[in-house]
PDB file of C-alpha atoms in Angstrom:
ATOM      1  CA  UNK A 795      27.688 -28.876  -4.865  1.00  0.00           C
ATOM      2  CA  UNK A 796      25.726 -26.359  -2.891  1.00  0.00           C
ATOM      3  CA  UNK A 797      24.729 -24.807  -6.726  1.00  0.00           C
ATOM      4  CA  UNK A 798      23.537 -28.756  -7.521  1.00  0.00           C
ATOM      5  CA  UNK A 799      21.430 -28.733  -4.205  1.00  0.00           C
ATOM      6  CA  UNK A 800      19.923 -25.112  -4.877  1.00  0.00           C
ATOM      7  CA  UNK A 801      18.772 -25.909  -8.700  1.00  0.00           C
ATOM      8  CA  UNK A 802      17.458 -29.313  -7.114  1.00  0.00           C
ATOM      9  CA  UNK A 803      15.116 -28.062  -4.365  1.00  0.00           C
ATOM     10  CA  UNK A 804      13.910 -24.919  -6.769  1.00  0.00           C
ATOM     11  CA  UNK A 805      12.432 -27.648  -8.991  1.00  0.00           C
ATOM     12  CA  UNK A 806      11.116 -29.725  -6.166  1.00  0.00           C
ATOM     13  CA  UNK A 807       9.351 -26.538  -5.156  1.00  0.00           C
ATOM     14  CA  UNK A 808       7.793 -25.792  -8.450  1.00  0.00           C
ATOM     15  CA  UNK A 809       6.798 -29.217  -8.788  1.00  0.00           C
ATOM     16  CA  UNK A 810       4.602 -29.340  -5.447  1.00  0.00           C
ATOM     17  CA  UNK A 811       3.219 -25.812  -6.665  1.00  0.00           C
ATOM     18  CA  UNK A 812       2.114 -26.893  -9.903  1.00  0.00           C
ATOM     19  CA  UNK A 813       0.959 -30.599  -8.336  1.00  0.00           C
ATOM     20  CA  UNK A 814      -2.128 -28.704  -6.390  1.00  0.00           C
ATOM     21  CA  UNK A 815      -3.656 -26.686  -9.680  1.00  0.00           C
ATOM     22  CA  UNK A 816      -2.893 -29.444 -12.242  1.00  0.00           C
ATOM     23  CA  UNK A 817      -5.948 -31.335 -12.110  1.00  0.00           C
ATOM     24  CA  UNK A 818      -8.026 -27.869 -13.074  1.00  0.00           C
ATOM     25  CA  UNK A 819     -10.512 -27.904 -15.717  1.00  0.00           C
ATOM     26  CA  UNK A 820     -10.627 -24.991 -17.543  1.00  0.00           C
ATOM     27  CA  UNK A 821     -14.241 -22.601 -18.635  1.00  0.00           C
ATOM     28  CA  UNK A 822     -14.659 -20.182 -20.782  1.00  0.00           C
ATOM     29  CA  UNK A 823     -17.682 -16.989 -20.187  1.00  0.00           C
ATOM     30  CA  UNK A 824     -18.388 -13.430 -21.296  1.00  0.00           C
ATOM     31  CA  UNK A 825     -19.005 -10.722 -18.743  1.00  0.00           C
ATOM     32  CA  UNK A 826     -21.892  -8.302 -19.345  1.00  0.00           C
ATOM     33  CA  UNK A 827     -19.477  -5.582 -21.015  1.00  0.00           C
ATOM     34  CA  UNK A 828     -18.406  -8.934 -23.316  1.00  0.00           C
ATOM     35  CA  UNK A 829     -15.370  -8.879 -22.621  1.00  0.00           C
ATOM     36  CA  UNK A 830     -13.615 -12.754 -22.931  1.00  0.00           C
ATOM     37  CA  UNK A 831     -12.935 -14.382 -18.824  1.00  0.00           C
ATOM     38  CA  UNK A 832     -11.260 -17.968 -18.150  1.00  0.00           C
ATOM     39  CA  UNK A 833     -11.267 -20.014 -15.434  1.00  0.00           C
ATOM     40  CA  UNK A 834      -9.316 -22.586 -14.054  1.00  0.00           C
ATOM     41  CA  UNK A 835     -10.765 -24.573 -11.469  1.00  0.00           C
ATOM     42  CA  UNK A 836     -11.008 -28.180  -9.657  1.00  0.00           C
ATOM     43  CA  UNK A 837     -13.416 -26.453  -7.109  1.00  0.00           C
ATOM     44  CA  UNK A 838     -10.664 -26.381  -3.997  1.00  0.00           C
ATOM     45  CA  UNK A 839      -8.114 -24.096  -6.085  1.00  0.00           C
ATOM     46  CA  UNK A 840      -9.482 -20.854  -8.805  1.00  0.00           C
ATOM     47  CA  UNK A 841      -7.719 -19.033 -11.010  1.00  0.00           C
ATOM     48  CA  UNK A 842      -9.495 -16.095 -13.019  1.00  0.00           C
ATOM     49  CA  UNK A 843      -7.639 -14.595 -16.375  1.00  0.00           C
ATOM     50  CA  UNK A 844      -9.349 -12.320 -18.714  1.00  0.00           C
ATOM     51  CA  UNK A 845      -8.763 -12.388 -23.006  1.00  0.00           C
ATOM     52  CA  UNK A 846      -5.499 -10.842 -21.514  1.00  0.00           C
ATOM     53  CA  UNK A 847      -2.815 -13.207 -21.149  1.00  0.00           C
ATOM     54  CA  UNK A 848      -2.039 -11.852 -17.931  1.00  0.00           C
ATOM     55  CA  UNK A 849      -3.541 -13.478 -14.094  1.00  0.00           C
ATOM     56  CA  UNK A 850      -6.607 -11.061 -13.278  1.00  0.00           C
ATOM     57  CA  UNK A 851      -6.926 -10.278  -9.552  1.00  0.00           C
ATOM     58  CA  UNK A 852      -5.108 -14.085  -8.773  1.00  0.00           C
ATOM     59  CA  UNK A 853      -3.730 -11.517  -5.618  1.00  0.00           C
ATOM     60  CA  UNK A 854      -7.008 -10.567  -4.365  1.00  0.00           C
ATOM     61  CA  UNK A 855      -9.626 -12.963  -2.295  1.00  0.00           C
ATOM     62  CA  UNK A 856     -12.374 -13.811  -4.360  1.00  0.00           C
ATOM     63  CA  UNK A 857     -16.149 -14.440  -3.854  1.00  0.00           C
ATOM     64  CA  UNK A 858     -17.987 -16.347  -6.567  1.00  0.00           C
ATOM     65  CA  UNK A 859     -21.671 -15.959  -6.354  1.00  0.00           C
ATOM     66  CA  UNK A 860     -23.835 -18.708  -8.529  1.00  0.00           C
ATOM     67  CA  UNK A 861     -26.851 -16.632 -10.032  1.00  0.00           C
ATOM     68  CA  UNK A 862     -30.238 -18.348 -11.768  1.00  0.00           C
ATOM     69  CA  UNK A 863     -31.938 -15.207 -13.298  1.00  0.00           C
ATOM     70  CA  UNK A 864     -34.826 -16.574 -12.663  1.00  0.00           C
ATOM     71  CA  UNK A 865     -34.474 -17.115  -8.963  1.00  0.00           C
ATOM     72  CA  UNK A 866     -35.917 -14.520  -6.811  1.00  0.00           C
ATOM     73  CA  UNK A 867     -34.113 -15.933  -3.503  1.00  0.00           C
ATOM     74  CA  UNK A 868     -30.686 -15.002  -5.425  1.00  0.00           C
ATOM     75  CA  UNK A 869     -31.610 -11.631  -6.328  1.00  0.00           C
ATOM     76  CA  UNK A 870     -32.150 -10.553  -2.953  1.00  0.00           C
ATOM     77  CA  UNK A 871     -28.305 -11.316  -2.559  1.00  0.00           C
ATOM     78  CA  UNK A 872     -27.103  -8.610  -5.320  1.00  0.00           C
ATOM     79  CA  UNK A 873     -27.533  -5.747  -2.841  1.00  0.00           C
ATOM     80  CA  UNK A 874     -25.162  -7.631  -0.435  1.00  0.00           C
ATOM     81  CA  UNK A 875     -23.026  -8.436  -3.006  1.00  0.00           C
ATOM     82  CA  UNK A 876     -22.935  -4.453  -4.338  1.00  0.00           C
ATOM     83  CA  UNK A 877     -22.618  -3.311  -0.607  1.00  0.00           C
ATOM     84  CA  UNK A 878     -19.475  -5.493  -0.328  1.00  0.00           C
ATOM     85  CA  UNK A 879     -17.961  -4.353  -2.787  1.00  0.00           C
ATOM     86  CA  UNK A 880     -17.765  -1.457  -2.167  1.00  0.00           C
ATOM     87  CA  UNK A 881     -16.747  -1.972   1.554  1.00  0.00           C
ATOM     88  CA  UNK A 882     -13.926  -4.320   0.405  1.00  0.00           C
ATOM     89  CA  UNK A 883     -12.914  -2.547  -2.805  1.00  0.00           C
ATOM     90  CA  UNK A 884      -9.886  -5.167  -2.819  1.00  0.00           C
ATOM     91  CA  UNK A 885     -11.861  -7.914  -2.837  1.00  0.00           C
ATOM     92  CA  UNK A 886     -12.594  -9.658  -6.581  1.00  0.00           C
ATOM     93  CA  UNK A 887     -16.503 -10.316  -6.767  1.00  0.00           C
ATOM     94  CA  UNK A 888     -18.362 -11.996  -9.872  1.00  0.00           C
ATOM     95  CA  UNK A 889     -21.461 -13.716 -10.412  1.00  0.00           C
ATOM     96  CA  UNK A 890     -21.427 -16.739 -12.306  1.00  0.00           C
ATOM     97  CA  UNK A 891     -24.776 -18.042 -14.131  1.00  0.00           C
ATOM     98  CA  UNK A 892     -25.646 -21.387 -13.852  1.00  0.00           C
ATOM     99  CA  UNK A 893     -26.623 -21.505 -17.579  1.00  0.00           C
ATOM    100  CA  UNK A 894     -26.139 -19.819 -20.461  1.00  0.00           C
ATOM    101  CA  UNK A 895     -28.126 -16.585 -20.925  1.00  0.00           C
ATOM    102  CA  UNK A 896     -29.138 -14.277 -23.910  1.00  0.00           C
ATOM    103  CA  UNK A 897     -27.035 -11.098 -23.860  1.00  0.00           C
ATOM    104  CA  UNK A 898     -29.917  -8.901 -23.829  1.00  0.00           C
ATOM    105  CA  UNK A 899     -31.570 -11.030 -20.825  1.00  0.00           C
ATOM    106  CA  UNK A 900     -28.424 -10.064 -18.877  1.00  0.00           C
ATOM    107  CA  UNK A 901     -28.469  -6.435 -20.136  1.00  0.00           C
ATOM    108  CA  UNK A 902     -32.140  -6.512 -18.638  1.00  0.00           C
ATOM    109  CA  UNK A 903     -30.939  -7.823 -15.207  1.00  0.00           C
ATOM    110  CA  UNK A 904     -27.995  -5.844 -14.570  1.00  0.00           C
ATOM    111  CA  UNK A 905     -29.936  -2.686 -15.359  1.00  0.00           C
ATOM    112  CA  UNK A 906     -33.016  -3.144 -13.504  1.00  0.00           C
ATOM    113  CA  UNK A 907     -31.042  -4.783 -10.002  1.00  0.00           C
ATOM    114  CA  UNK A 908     -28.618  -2.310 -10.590  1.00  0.00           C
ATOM    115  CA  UNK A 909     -25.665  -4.923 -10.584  1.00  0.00           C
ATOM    116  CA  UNK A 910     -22.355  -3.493 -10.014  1.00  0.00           C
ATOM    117  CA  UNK A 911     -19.596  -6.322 -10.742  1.00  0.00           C
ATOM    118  CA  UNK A 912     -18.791  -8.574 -13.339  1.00  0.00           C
ATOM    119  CA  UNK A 913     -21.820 -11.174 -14.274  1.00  0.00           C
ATOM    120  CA  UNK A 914     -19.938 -14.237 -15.788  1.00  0.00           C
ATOM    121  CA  UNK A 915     -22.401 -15.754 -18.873  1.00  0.00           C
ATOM    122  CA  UNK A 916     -20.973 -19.465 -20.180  1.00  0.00           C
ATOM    123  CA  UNK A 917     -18.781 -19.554 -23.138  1.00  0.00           C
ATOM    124  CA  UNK A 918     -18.866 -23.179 -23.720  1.00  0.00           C
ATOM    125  CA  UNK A 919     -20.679 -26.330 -22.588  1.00  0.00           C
ATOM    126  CA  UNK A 920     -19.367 -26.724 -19.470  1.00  0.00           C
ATOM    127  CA  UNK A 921     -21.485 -26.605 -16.321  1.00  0.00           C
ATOM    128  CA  UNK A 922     -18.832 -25.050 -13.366  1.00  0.00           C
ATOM    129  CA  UNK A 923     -21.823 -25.436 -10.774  1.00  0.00           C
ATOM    130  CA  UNK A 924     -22.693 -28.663 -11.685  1.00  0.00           C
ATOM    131  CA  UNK A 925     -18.904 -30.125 -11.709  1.00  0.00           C
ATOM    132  CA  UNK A 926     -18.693 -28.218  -7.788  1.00  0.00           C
ATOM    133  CA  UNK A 927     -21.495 -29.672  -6.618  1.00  0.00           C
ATOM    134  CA  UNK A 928     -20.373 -33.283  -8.310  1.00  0.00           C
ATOM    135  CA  UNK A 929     -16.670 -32.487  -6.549  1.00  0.00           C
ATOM    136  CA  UNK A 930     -18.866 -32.281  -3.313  1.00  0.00           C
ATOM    137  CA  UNK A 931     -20.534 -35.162  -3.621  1.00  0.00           C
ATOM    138  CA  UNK A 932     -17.540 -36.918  -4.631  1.00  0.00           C
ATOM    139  CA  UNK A 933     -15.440 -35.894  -0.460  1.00  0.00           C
ATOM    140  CA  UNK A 934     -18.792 -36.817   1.319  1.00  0.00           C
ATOM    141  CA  UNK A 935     -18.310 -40.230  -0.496  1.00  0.00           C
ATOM    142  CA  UNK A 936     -15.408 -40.609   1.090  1.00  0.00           C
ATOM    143  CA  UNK A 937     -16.543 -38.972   4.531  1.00  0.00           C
ATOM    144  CA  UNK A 938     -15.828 -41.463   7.535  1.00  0.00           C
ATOM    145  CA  UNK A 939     -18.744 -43.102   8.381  1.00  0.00           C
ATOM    146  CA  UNK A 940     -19.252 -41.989  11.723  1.00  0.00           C
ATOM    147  CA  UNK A 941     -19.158 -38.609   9.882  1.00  0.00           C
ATOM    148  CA  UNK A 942     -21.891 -39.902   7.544  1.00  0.00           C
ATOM    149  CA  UNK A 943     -25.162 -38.444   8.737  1.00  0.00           C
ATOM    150  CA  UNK A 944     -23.460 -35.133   8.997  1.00  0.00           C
ATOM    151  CA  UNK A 945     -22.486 -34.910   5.664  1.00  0.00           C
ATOM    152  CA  UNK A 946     -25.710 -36.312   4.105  1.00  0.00           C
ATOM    153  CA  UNK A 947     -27.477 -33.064   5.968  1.00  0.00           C
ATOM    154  CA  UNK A 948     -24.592 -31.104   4.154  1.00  0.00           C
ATOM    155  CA  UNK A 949     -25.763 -32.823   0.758  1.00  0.00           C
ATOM    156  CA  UNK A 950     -29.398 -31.899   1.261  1.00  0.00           C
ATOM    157  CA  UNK A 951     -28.828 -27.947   2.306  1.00  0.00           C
ATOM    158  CA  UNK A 952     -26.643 -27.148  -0.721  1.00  0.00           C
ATOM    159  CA  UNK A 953     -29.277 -25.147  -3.092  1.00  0.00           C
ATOM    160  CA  UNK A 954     -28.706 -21.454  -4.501  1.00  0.00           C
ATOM    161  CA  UNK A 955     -27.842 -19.119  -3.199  1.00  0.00           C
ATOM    162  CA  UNK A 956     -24.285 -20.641  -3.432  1.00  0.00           C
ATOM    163  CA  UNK A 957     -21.325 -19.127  -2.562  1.00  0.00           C
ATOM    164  CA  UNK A 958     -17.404 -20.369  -3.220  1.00  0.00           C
ATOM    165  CA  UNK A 959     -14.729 -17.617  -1.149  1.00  0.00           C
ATOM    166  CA  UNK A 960     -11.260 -18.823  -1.772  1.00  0.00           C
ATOM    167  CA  UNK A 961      -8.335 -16.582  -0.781  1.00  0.00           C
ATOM    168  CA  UNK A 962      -5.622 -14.841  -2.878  1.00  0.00           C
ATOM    169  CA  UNK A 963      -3.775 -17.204  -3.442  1.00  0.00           C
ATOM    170  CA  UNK A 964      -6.857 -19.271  -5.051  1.00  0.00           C
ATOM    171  CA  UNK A 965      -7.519 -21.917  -2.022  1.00  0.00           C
ATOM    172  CA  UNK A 966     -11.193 -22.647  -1.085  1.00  0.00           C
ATOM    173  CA  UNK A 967     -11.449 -21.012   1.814  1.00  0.00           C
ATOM    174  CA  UNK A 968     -15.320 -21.675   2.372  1.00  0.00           C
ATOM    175  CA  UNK A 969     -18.240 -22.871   0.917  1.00  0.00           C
ATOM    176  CA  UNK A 970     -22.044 -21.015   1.971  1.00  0.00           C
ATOM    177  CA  UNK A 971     -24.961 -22.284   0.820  1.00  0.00           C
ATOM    178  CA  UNK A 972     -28.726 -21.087   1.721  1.00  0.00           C
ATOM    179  CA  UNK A 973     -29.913 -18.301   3.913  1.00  0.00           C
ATOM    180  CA  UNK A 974     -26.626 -16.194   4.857  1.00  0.00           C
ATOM    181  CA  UNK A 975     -26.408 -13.300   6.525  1.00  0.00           C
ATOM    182  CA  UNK A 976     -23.963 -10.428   5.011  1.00  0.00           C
ATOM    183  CA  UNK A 977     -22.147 -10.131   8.284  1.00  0.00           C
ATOM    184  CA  UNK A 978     -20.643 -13.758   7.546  1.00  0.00           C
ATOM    185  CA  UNK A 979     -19.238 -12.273   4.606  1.00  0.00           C
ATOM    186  CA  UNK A 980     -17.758  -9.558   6.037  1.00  0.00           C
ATOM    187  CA  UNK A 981     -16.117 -11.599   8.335  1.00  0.00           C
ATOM    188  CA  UNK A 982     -14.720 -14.164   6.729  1.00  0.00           C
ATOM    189  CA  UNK A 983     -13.291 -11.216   4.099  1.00  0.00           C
ATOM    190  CA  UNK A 984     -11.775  -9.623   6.562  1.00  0.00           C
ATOM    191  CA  UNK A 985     -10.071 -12.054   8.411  1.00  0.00           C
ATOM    192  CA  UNK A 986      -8.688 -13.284   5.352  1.00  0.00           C
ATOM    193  CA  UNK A 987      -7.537  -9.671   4.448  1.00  0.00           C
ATOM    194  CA  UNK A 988      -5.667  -9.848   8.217  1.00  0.00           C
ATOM    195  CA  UNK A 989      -4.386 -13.131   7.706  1.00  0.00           C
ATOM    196  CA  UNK A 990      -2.726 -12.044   4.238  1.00  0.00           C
TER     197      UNK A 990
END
């Protein structure tokens, strides 16, 4: 009986792990080396897989930048994003362009801002900015309405730069949008690297 009860609650548990990732759309990109990356994503959960079968960095906390080559208030964040790197070497950090880029464009942009982690070109026709910013739209619809005028200012701020952190086990952890200052980084890394 206790064998019955055992089998039972290991398949209620993989049930309720599987429940919070199912509704994740999958994208496909190229990095700059082109090398094949998926995602799987329903903006509050992330998983990142390269052409390798095998989960890529799904232990690691991850910071997704959202890059428009053309934006010069985004490339003033690559040095940030270098420097943080290479203060949290454990830390996964990728850009990913919010359209789909000629290789040699990329080439061009990685060379001359000296870009030192993976820049994540779209494989298909799928818009992963686009389908956040819709999933963001979608809770303020629902926001209480007391909590209305709040989350209407929210609405309006969200522009590039924009940020997505989640944690290593692939929650959202926080969103940043805007002007931000490195140091928020930094601290919101590292007190998910105490927490975990």
């Amino acid at each position: 009986m206790k064998y019955f009860y055992s089998i039972l609650i290991g398949f209620f548990l993989i049930a309720c792990g599987d429940h919070s990732h199912k509704n994740q759309i999958t994208y496909k990109f190229t990095d700059q080396e082109g090398r094949s990356m998926k995602i799987m994503s329903d903006f509050e959960t992330f998983d990142i897989f390269n052409d390798i079968p095998k989960p890529q960095d799904i232990e690691k906390t991850t910071l997704i930048m959202f890059l428009d080559l053309n934006s010069e208030d985004s490339k003033n964040y690559i040095v940030s994003m270098n420097h943080l790197r290479t203060s949290f070497p454990k830390v996964y950090i990728a850009t990913i362009l919010t359209q789909k880029y000629p290789k040699t464009e990329i080439e061009e942009y990685v060379q001359a801002n000296k870009v030192s982690f993976p820049v994540l070109n779209p494989a298909d026709n799928k818009n992963l900015l686009n389908d956040f910013f819709k999933k963001i739209n979608e809770s303020e619809e629902k926001t209480d309405p007391a909590d209305k005028a709040q989350a209407d200012q929210m609405t309006s701020s969200v522009k590039l730069p924009f940020f997505v952190m989640y944690d290593r086990h692939g929650k959202k952890y926080q969103t940043y949008s805007g002007v931000i200052p490195e140091e928020m980084f930094d601290h919101d890394i590292d007190y998910l690297s105490k927490k975990h």
